[in-house]
């Protein structure tokens, strides 16, 4: 019963997220609303961590596999991409690496700056 | 045979899983970035779909049992996030600064390269939301008049690329702090990057989960402005 109850709580929050996505006219996906709702529920104690933990960890662990179908969708867009795939690929590779580098270095710099202030 | 493939709901998820495990085995034997389990699973699955003569629609009908778990799994990213909340609060300024810097870098560099390669407006706005999570990115693309199905594919490729190169790139750029690693992976490669961050370090995974949401919202706000530049 433990897993069933955990799954029920997770799916209930997911459903609330879908409701918010439906009623609020913003391009924010149901999963992100649900993530924030789950965080809120855990922080306020409405849901206790142990009441969702194992099933939640299971879903997070198997998550990478869930992206395979979306990536296989590449097959379907080949007609559009045929003429421009090389520049598109270069743009994806360069901008992703740049974004990763700049965001990571910026965060690390701020952490080290504030760390130095705290322990002189 | 093709009748069975069309009928069996779990055929493609099992093929994908088998390919994923083959990828893990290869990754364990050869330490090359190209032998990434996700990348290999995608390659093999695409090859298998094409060779079997199945249409993409047939594939999708079966693979849906996997992808439909994505929304509840995204919701569950709140659990590691909650477990690391205290540490996150301490570093909130750094996390937000990193995400903002990343979102602006992404948009500016896409603008610059699109102009360089002479892409038209529609191609440019199709690429613009490439670093945010699929559902947000599709919304942005639709809003700006992009090609939604291409945006979805580009987002997937971005995520896989971030997943494959993330650990190596962080090492190369000496991004050693787990909080900064989480910001880097989540901001540049959304949920698929987060899956890798989660493997690198639990704190990095938690920060990465938060970065998806924040970067997504910031991109919604900024992309409209950027769409007028080309």
mmCIF file of C-alpha atoms in Angstrom:
data_model
loop_
_atom_site.group_PDB
_atom_site.id
_atom_site.type_symbol
_atom_site.label_atom_id
_atom_site.label_comp_id
_atom_site.label_asym_id
_atom_site.label_seq_id
_atom_site.Cartn_x
_atom_site.Cartn_y
_atom_site.Cartn_z
ATOM 1 C CA UNK A 1 0.000 0.000 0.000
ATOM 2 C CA UNK A 2 2.901 2.371 0.703
ATOM 3 C CA UNK A 3 3.843 2.747 -2.961
ATOM 4 C CA UNK A 4 0.238 3.041 -4.071
ATOM 5 C CA UNK A 5 -0.359 5.906 -1.643
ATOM 6 C CA UNK A 6 2.849 7.657 -2.690
ATOM 7 C CA UNK A 7 1.952 7.320 -6.355
ATOM 8 C CA UNK A 8 -1.547 8.638 -5.650
ATOM 9 C CA UNK A 9 -0.149 11.749 -3.937
ATOM 10 C CA UNK A 10 2.321 12.377 -6.786
ATOM 11 C CA UNK A 11 -0.337 11.943 -9.471
ATOM 12 C CA UNK A 12 -2.750 14.171 -7.546
ATOM 13 C CA UNK A 13 -0.174 17.002 -7.473
ATOM 14 C CA UNK A 14 0.530 16.326 -11.164
ATOM 15 C CA UNK A 15 -3.184 16.710 -11.882
ATOM 16 C CA UNK A 16 -3.282 20.008 -9.956
ATOM 17 C CA UNK A 17 -0.338 21.144 -12.086
ATOM 18 C CA UNK A 18 -2.246 20.216 -15.226
ATOM 19 C CA UNK A 19 -5.243 22.192 -13.970
ATOM 20 C CA UNK A 20 -3.081 25.290 -13.401
ATOM 21 C CA UNK A 21 -1.548 24.835 -16.852
ATOM 22 C CA UNK A 22 -5.027 24.673 -18.348
ATOM 23 C CA UNK A 23 -6.459 27.697 -16.562
ATOM 24 C CA UNK A 24 -3.456 30.061 -16.524
ATOM 25 C CA UNK A 25 -2.669 31.372 -20.036
ATOM 26 C CA UNK A 26 1.137 31.194 -19.723
ATOM 27 C CA UNK A 27 3.507 28.839 -21.584
ATOM 28 C CA UNK A 28 4.477 27.179 -18.292
ATOM 29 C CA UNK A 29 4.144 23.380 -18.462
ATOM 30 C CA UNK A 30 2.085 21.331 -16.021
ATOM 31 C CA UNK A 31 5.226 19.641 -14.702
ATOM 32 C CA UNK A 32 6.776 22.940 -13.576
ATOM 33 C CA UNK A 33 3.562 24.014 -11.822
ATOM 34 C CA UNK A 34 3.479 20.571 -10.218
ATOM 35 C CA UNK A 35 7.132 20.863 -9.156
ATOM 36 C CA UNK A 36 6.398 24.183 -7.430
ATOM 37 C CA UNK A 37 3.211 22.793 -5.847
ATOM 38 C CA UNK A 38 5.096 19.734 -4.572
ATOM 39 C CA UNK A 39 7.821 21.980 -3.143
ATOM 40 C CA UNK A 40 5.159 24.115 -1.478
ATOM 41 C CA UNK A 41 3.377 21.041 -0.073
ATOM 42 C CA UNK A 42 6.646 19.661 1.335
ATOM 43 C CA UNK A 43 7.746 23.013 2.812
ATOM 44 C CA UNK A 44 4.415 23.668 4.511
ATOM 45 C CA UNK A 45 4.178 20.105 5.803
ATOM 46 C CA UNK A 46 0.983 19.400 3.852
ATOM 47 C CA UNK A 47 2.867 16.362 2.508
ATOM 48 C CA UNK A 48 5.587 14.771 4.568
ATOM 49 C CA UNK A 49 8.808 13.825 2.767
ATOM 50 C CA UNK A 50 8.507 10.120 3.610
ATOM 51 C CA UNK A 51 5.014 10.101 2.078
ATOM 52 C CA UNK A 52 6.382 10.556 -1.465
ATOM 53 C CA UNK A 53 10.124 9.884 -1.207
ATOM 54 C CA UNK A 54 10.672 6.327 -2.561
ATOM 55 C CA UNK A 55 8.254 6.550 -5.481
ATOM 56 C CA UNK A 56 9.547 10.032 -6.279
ATOM 57 C CA UNK A 57 13.160 8.885 -6.290
ATOM 58 C CA UNK A 58 12.199 5.975 -8.530
ATOM 59 C CA UNK A 59 10.602 8.286 -11.084
ATOM 60 C CA UNK A 60 13.560 10.679 -11.009
ATOM 61 C CA UNK A 61 16.000 7.814 -11.476
ATOM 62 C CA UNK A 62 14.295 6.422 -14.573
ATOM 63 C CA UNK A 63 13.806 9.902 -16.038
ATOM 64 C CA UNK A 64 16.574 9.834 -18.718
ATOM 65 C CA UNK A 65 14.802 7.012 -20.554
ATOM 66 C CA UNK A 66 11.641 9.119 -20.831
ATOM 67 C CA UNK A 67 13.396 11.487 -23.235
ATOM 68 C CA UNK A 68 14.057 8.873 -25.892
ATOM 69 C CA UNK A 69 10.638 9.276 -27.583
ATOM 70 C CA UNK A 70 11.051 13.080 -27.894
ATOM 71 C CA UNK A 71 14.499 12.677 -29.435
ATOM 72 C CA UNK A 72 13.280 9.996 -31.844
ATOM 73 C CA UNK A 73 10.865 12.715 -33.043
ATOM 74 C CA UNK A 74 13.882 13.966 -35.013
ATOM 75 C CA UNK A 75 12.808 11.495 -37.707
ATOM 76 C CA UNK A 76 9.675 13.509 -38.225
ATOM 77 C CA UNK A 77 11.363 16.889 -38.695
ATOM 78 C CA UNK A 78 14.031 15.695 -41.091
ATOM 79 C CA UNK A 79 12.254 17.207 -44.112
ATOM 80 C CA UNK A 80 12.448 20.690 -42.605
ATOM 81 C CA UNK A 81 15.981 20.313 -41.254
ATOM 82 C CA UNK A 82 17.510 18.730 -44.365
ATOM 83 C CA UNK A 83 18.772 21.996 -45.851
ATOM 84 C CA UNK A 84 19.946 23.679 -42.642
ATOM 85 C CA UNK A 85 21.007 20.834 -40.369
ATOM 86 C CA UNK A 86 24.689 21.775 -40.262
ATOM 87 C CA UNK A 87 24.289 25.428 -39.169
ATOM 88 C CA UNK A 88 21.552 24.327 -36.749
ATOM 89 C CA UNK A 89 23.836 21.691 -35.254
ATOM 90 C CA UNK A 90 26.699 24.201 -34.936
ATOM 91 C CA UNK A 91 24.370 26.731 -33.290
ATOM 92 C CA UNK A 92 23.074 24.098 -30.853
ATOM 93 C CA UNK A 93 26.560 22.894 -29.917
ATOM 94 C CA UNK A 94 28.166 26.335 -29.544
ATOM 95 C CA UNK A 95 25.319 28.051 -27.695
ATOM 96 C CA UNK A 96 24.739 25.120 -25.338
ATOM 97 C CA UNK A 97 28.421 25.009 -24.365
ATOM 98 C CA UNK A 98 28.548 28.815 -23.982
ATOM 99 C CA UNK A 99 25.388 28.865 -21.859
ATOM 100 C CA UNK A 100 26.699 26.072 -19.662
ATOM 101 C CA UNK A 101 30.090 27.730 -19.218
ATOM 102 C CA UNK A 102 28.855 31.250 -18.540
ATOM 103 C CA UNK A 103 26.068 30.268 -16.128
ATOM 104 C CA UNK A 104 28.314 27.890 -14.193
ATOM 105 C CA UNK A 105 31.264 30.251 -13.977
ATOM 106 C CA UNK A 106 29.011 33.175 -13.002
ATOM 107 C CA UNK A 107 27.383 31.160 -10.203
ATOM 108 C CA UNK A 108 30.762 29.913 -8.991
ATOM 109 C CA UNK A 109 32.195 33.440 -8.958
ATOM 110 C CA UNK A 110 29.319 34.775 -6.817
ATOM 111 C CA UNK A 111 29.632 31.809 -4.425
ATOM 112 C CA UNK A 112 33.347 32.421 -3.975
ATOM 113 C CA UNK A 113 32.872 36.168 -3.554
ATOM 114 C CA UNK A 114 30.284 35.752 -0.804
ATOM 115 C CA UNK A 115 32.325 32.921 0.759
ATOM 116 C CA UNK A 116 35.322 35.203 1.085
ATOM 117 C CA UNK A 117 33.220 37.844 2.816
ATOM 118 C CA UNK A 118 31.953 35.340 5.394
ATOM 119 C CA UNK A 119 35.272 33.853 6.500
ATOM 120 C CA UNK A 120 37.993 36.496 6.273
ATOM 121 C CA UNK B 1 5.653 -9.077 -37.664
ATOM 122 C CA UNK B 2 4.591 -5.526 -38.495
ATOM 123 C CA UNK B 3 1.147 -6.435 -37.144
ATOM 124 C CA UNK B 4 2.705 -7.433 -33.828
ATOM 125 C CA UNK B 5 4.800 -4.235 -33.694
ATOM 126 C CA UNK B 6 1.697 -2.129 -34.215
ATOM 127 C CA UNK B 7 -0.208 -4.156 -31.597
ATOM 128 C CA UNK B 8 2.373 -4.570 -28.797
ATOM 129 C CA UNK B 9 2.223 -1.502 -26.542
ATOM 130 C CA UNK B 10 5.519 -2.167 -24.772
ATOM 131 C CA UNK B 11 7.676 -3.144 -27.734
ATOM 132 C CA UNK B 12 9.381 0.235 -28.211
ATOM 133 C CA UNK B 13 9.870 1.011 -24.504
ATOM 134 C CA UNK B 14 11.605 -2.384 -24.135
ATOM 135 C CA UNK B 15 13.789 -1.719 -27.193
ATOM 136 C CA UNK B 16 14.680 1.717 -25.769
ATOM 137 C CA UNK B 17 15.559 0.219 -22.376
ATOM 138 C CA UNK B 18 17.641 -2.544 -23.939
ATOM 139 C CA UNK B 19 19.493 0.057 -26.025
ATOM 140 C CA UNK B 20 20.022 2.157 -22.893
ATOM 141 C CA UNK B 21 21.586 -0.781 -21.048
ATOM 142 C CA UNK B 22 23.764 -1.560 -24.050
ATOM 143 C CA UNK B 23 24.837 2.083 -23.908
ATOM 144 C CA UNK B 24 25.670 1.788 -20.198
ATOM 145 C CA UNK B 25 27.713 -1.347 -20.896
ATOM 146 C CA UNK B 26 29.611 0.397 -23.699
ATOM 147 C CA UNK B 27 30.128 3.489 -21.530
ATOM 148 C CA UNK B 28 31.616 1.265 -18.842
ATOM 149 C CA UNK B 29 34.033 -0.381 -21.280
ATOM 150 C CA UNK B 30 35.065 2.613 -23.379
ATOM 151 C CA UNK B 31 35.371 5.992 -21.705
ATOM 152 C CA UNK B 32 34.438 8.064 -24.727
ATOM 153 C CA UNK B 33 31.821 10.815 -24.528
ATOM 154 C CA UNK B 34 30.123 9.370 -27.610
ATOM 155 C CA UNK B 35 29.295 6.191 -25.671
ATOM 156 C CA UNK B 36 26.657 7.925 -23.625
ATOM 157 C CA UNK B 37 23.762 5.600 -22.729
ATOM 158 C CA UNK B 38 21.125 8.126 -23.731
ATOM 159 C CA UNK B 39 22.800 8.950 -27.034
ATOM 160 C CA UNK B 40 23.217 5.281 -27.904
ATOM 161 C CA UNK B 41 19.644 4.480 -26.900
ATOM 162 C CA UNK B 42 18.343 7.276 -29.149
ATOM 163 C CA UNK B 43 20.526 6.215 -32.071
ATOM 164 C CA UNK B 44 19.574 2.560 -31.836
ATOM 165 C CA UNK B 45 15.879 3.355 -31.375
ATOM 166 C CA UNK B 46 15.849 5.664 -34.420
ATOM 167 C CA UNK B 47 17.650 2.981 -36.433
ATOM 168 C CA UNK B 48 15.219 0.299 -35.266
ATOM 169 C CA UNK B 49 12.152 2.405 -36.080
ATOM 170 C CA UNK B 50 13.449 3.152 -39.577
ATOM 171 C CA UNK B 51 14.552 -0.457 -40.267
ATOM 172 C CA UNK B 52 11.304 -1.977 -38.965
ATOM 173 C CA UNK B 53 9.343 0.171 -41.410
ATOM 174 C CA UNK B 54 7.155 1.514 -38.596
ATOM 175 C CA UNK B 55 5.794 5.012 -39.018
ATOM 176 C CA UNK B 56 6.655 7.632 -36.408
ATOM 177 C CA UNK B 57 2.996 7.651 -35.346
ATOM 178 C CA UNK B 58 3.091 3.900 -34.674
ATOM 179 C CA UNK B 59 6.278 4.334 -32.686
ATOM 180 C CA UNK B 60 4.858 7.241 -30.714
ATOM 181 C CA UNK B 61 1.689 5.324 -29.808
ATOM 182 C CA UNK B 62 3.821 2.679 -28.124
ATOM 183 C CA UNK B 63 6.530 4.967 -26.721
ATOM 184 C CA UNK B 64 3.908 7.119 -25.056
ATOM 185 C CA UNK B 65 3.923 4.770 -22.077
ATOM 186 C CA UNK B 66 7.438 6.078 -21.394
ATOM 187 C CA UNK B 67 7.008 9.755 -22.209
ATOM 188 C CA UNK B 68 3.737 10.097 -20.300
ATOM 189 C CA UNK B 69 5.692 9.534 -17.078
ATOM 190 C CA UNK B 70 7.632 12.724 -17.745
ATOM 191 C CA UNK B 71 5.166 15.096 -16.085
ATOM 192 C CA UNK B 72 4.935 13.202 -12.752
ATOM 193 C CA UNK B 73 8.722 12.706 -12.839
ATOM 194 C CA UNK B 74 9.243 16.452 -13.296
ATOM 195 C CA UNK B 75 6.940 17.038 -10.312
ATOM 196 C CA UNK B 76 9.138 14.672 -8.296
ATOM 197 C CA UNK B 77 12.236 16.788 -8.988
ATOM 198 C CA UNK B 78 10.809 18.832 -6.103
ATOM 199 C CA UNK B 79 11.842 16.031 -3.713
ATOM 200 C CA UNK B 80 15.658 16.300 -4.097
ATOM 201 C CA UNK B 81 15.147 20.056 -4.321
ATOM 202 C CA UNK B 82 13.338 20.082 -0.962
ATOM 203 C CA UNK B 83 16.009 17.902 0.635
ATOM 204 C CA UNK B 84 18.662 20.483 -0.289
ATOM 205 C CA UNK B 85 16.556 23.561 0.375
ATOM 206 C CA UNK B 86 18.690 24.924 3.241
ATOM 207 C CA UNK B 87 21.864 24.797 1.163
ATOM 208 C CA UNK B 88 20.026 26.317 -1.763
ATOM 209 C CA UNK B 89 18.765 29.280 0.273
ATOM 210 C CA UNK B 90 22.321 30.007 1.354
ATOM 211 C CA UNK B 91 23.420 30.232 -2.295
ATOM 212 C CA UNK B 92 20.285 31.783 -3.735
ATOM 213 C CA UNK B 93 22.014 34.937 -5.003
ATOM 214 C CA UNK B 94 24.679 32.946 -6.852
ATOM 215 C CA UNK B 95 22.086 30.587 -8.335
ATOM 216 C CA UNK B 96 19.903 33.405 -9.647
ATOM 217 C CA UNK B 97 22.882 35.379 -10.987
ATOM 218 C CA UNK B 98 24.178 32.287 -12.789
ATOM 219 C CA UNK B 99 20.808 31.471 -14.340
ATOM 220 C CA UNK B 100 20.263 35.054 -15.521
ATOM 221 C CA UNK B 101 23.752 35.174 -17.050
ATOM 222 C CA UNK B 102 23.091 31.826 -18.754
ATOM 223 C CA UNK B 103 19.698 32.782 -20.191
ATOM 224 C CA UNK B 104 21.079 36.026 -21.641
ATOM 225 C CA UNK B 105 24.136 34.200 -23.040
ATOM 226 C CA UNK B 106 21.884 31.642 -24.694
ATOM 227 C CA UNK B 107 19.656 34.250 -26.350
ATOM 228 C CA UNK B 108 22.515 36.556 -27.423
ATOM 229 C CA UNK B 109 24.611 33.713 -28.858
ATOM 230 C CA UNK B 110 21.638 32.241 -30.773
ATOM 231 C CA UNK B 111 20.929 35.711 -32.194
ATOM 232 C CA UNK B 112 24.564 36.234 -33.213
ATOM 233 C CA UNK B 113 24.994 32.809 -34.831
ATOM 234 C CA UNK B 114 21.612 32.925 -36.581
ATOM 235 C CA UNK B 115 22.612 36.258 -38.112
ATOM 236 C CA UNK B 116 26.018 34.837 -39.020
ATOM 237 C CA UNK B 117 24.515 31.813 -40.815
ATOM 238 C CA UNK B 118 21.839 33.942 -42.460
ATOM 239 C CA UNK B 119 18.836 32.143 -40.945
ATOM 240 C CA UNK B 120 15.453 33.754 -41.530
ATOM 241 C CA UNK B 121 13.178 35.055 -38.777
ATOM 242 C CA UNK B 122 11.152 31.857 -38.494
ATOM 243 C CA UNK B 123 14.240 29.657 -38.239
ATOM 244 C CA UNK B 124 15.688 32.042 -35.631
ATOM 245 C CA UNK B 125 12.644 32.029 -33.347
ATOM 246 C CA UNK B 126 12.417 28.251 -33.763
ATOM 247 C CA UNK B 127 15.885 27.974 -32.187
ATOM 248 C CA UNK B 128 15.472 30.737 -29.606
ATOM 249 C CA UNK B 129 13.946 28.617 -26.789
ATOM 250 C CA UNK B 130 16.336 25.676 -27.331
ATOM 251 C CA UNK B 131 17.784 25.577 -23.802
ATOM 252 C CA UNK B 132 14.511 25.492 -21.846
ATOM 253 C CA UNK B 133 12.381 22.494 -21.001
ATOM 254 C CA UNK B 134 10.257 21.158 -23.876
ATOM 255 C CA UNK B 135 6.812 22.272 -22.751
ATOM 256 C CA UNK B 136 7.939 25.858 -22.061
ATOM 257 C CA UNK B 137 10.026 25.965 -25.240
ATOM 258 C CA UNK B 138 7.160 24.760 -27.424
ATOM 259 C CA UNK B 139 4.934 27.439 -25.916
ATOM 260 C CA UNK B 140 7.499 30.144 -26.714
ATOM 261 C CA UNK B 141 8.070 28.847 -30.249
ATOM 262 C CA UNK B 142 4.332 28.799 -30.922
ATOM 263 C CA UNK B 143 3.906 32.294 -29.510
ATOM 264 C CA UNK B 144 6.676 33.705 -31.715
ATOM 265 C CA UNK B 145 5.610 31.872 -34.885
ATOM 266 C CA UNK B 146 8.354 29.228 -34.943
ATOM 267 C CA UNK B 147 8.186 25.652 -36.236
ATOM 268 C CA UNK B 148 7.021 23.831 -33.122
ATOM 269 C CA UNK B 149 8.027 20.289 -34.092
ATOM 270 C CA UNK B 150 11.541 21.466 -35.000
ATOM 271 C CA UNK B 151 11.794 23.351 -31.700
ATOM 272 C CA UNK B 152 10.889 20.137 -29.865
ATOM 273 C CA UNK B 153 13.612 18.217 -31.695
ATOM 274 C CA UNK B 154 16.186 20.993 -31.198
ATOM 275 C CA UNK B 155 15.398 21.095 -27.468
ATOM 276 C CA UNK B 156 15.877 17.329 -27.261
ATOM 277 C CA UNK B 157 19.229 17.512 -29.089
ATOM 278 C CA UNK B 158 20.343 20.383 -26.823
ATOM 279 C CA UNK B 159 19.463 18.377 -23.734
ATOM 280 C CA UNK B 160 21.222 15.244 -24.930
ATOM 281 C CA UNK B 161 24.296 17.270 -25.875
ATOM 282 C CA UNK B 162 24.322 18.912 -22.451
ATOM 283 C CA UNK B 163 23.875 15.520 -20.817
ATOM 284 C CA UNK B 164 26.731 13.992 -22.804
ATOM 285 C CA UNK B 165 29.236 16.854 -22.490
ATOM 286 C CA UNK B 166 28.168 18.306 -19.116
ATOM 287 C CA UNK B 167 30.592 16.532 -16.800
ATOM 288 C CA UNK B 168 33.545 16.996 -19.156
ATOM 289 C CA UNK B 169 32.811 20.647 -19.851
ATOM 290 C CA UNK B 170 32.481 21.438 -16.143
ATOM 291 C CA UNK B 171 35.853 19.791 -15.564
ATOM 292 C CA UNK B 172 37.431 21.667 -18.488
ATOM 293 C CA UNK B 173 36.104 25.040 -17.318
ATOM 294 C CA UNK B 174 36.937 24.240 -13.682
ATOM 295 C CA UNK B 175 33.336 24.579 -12.551
ATOM 296 C CA UNK B 176 33.876 22.538 -9.393
ATOM 297 C CA UNK B 177 31.256 23.806 -6.988
ATOM 298 C CA UNK B 178 28.240 21.443 -7.103
ATOM 299 C CA UNK B 179 25.860 24.410 -6.883
ATOM 300 C CA UNK B 180 27.517 26.026 -9.923
ATOM 301 C CA UNK B 181 27.502 22.688 -11.770
ATOM 302 C CA UNK B 182 23.761 22.417 -11.160
ATOM 303 C CA UNK B 183 23.180 25.946 -12.462
ATOM 304 C CA UNK B 184 25.268 25.163 -15.561
ATOM 305 C CA UNK B 185 23.506 21.889 -16.435
ATOM 306 C CA UNK B 186 19.944 23.021 -15.648
ATOM 307 C CA UNK B 187 20.209 26.395 -17.381
ATOM 308 C CA UNK B 188 21.816 25.068 -20.570
ATOM 309 C CA UNK B 189 20.281 21.601 -20.931
ATOM 310 C CA UNK B 190 17.020 21.648 -18.908
ATOM 311 C CA UNK B 191 15.610 18.318 -17.679
ATOM 312 C CA UNK B 192 17.979 16.080 -19.653
ATOM 313 C CA UNK B 193 20.957 18.001 -18.275
ATOM 314 C CA UNK B 194 19.430 17.706 -14.812
ATOM 315 C CA UNK B 195 19.371 13.924 -15.157
ATOM 316 C CA UNK B 196 23.164 14.071 -15.562
ATOM 317 C CA UNK B 197 23.575 16.646 -12.751
ATOM 318 C CA UNK B 198 21.666 14.244 -10.500
ATOM 319 C CA UNK B 199 24.253 11.547 -11.285
ATOM 320 C CA UNK B 200 27.176 13.916 -10.670
ATOM 321 C CA UNK B 201 26.047 15.131 -7.262
ATOM 322 C CA UNK B 202 22.756 15.240 -5.371
ATOM 323 C CA UNK B 203 23.125 18.944 -4.596
ATOM 324 C CA UNK B 204 23.967 19.688 -8.245
ATOM 325 C CA UNK B 205 20.807 17.816 -9.244
ATOM 326 C CA UNK B 206 18.663 19.828 -6.846
ATOM 327 C CA UNK B 207 20.059 23.158 -8.061
ATOM 328 C CA UNK B 208 19.644 21.992 -11.652
ATOM 329 C CA UNK B 209 15.942 21.227 -11.046
ATOM 330 C CA UNK B 210 15.406 24.737 -9.745
ATOM 331 C CA UNK B 211 17.340 26.190 -12.684
ATOM 332 C CA UNK B 212 14.940 24.579 -15.180
ATOM 333 C CA UNK B 213 11.991 26.426 -13.694
ATOM 334 C CA UNK B 214 13.761 29.780 -13.252
ATOM 335 C CA UNK B 215 15.497 29.689 -16.646
ATOM 336 C CA UNK B 216 12.196 28.715 -18.286
ATOM 337 C CA UNK B 217 10.344 31.678 -16.812
ATOM 338 C CA UNK B 218 13.185 34.123 -17.584
ATOM 339 C CA UNK B 219 13.314 32.872 -21.173
ATOM 340 C CA UNK B 220 9.561 33.383 -21.557
ATOM 341 C CA UNK B 221 10.072 36.993 -20.485
ATOM 342 C CA UNK B 222 13.178 37.714 -22.601
ATOM 343 C CA UNK B 223 12.507 35.718 -25.788
ATOM 344 C CA UNK B 224 9.697 38.024 -26.894
ATOM 345 C CA UNK B 225 12.101 40.973 -26.796
ATOM 346 C CA UNK B 226 14.852 39.022 -28.575
ATOM 347 C CA UNK B 227 12.474 37.832 -31.296
ATOM 348 C CA UNK B 228 12.290 41.417 -32.617
ATOM 349 C CA UNK B 229 16.065 41.571 -33.229
ATOM 350 C CA UNK B 230 16.245 39.434 -36.376
#
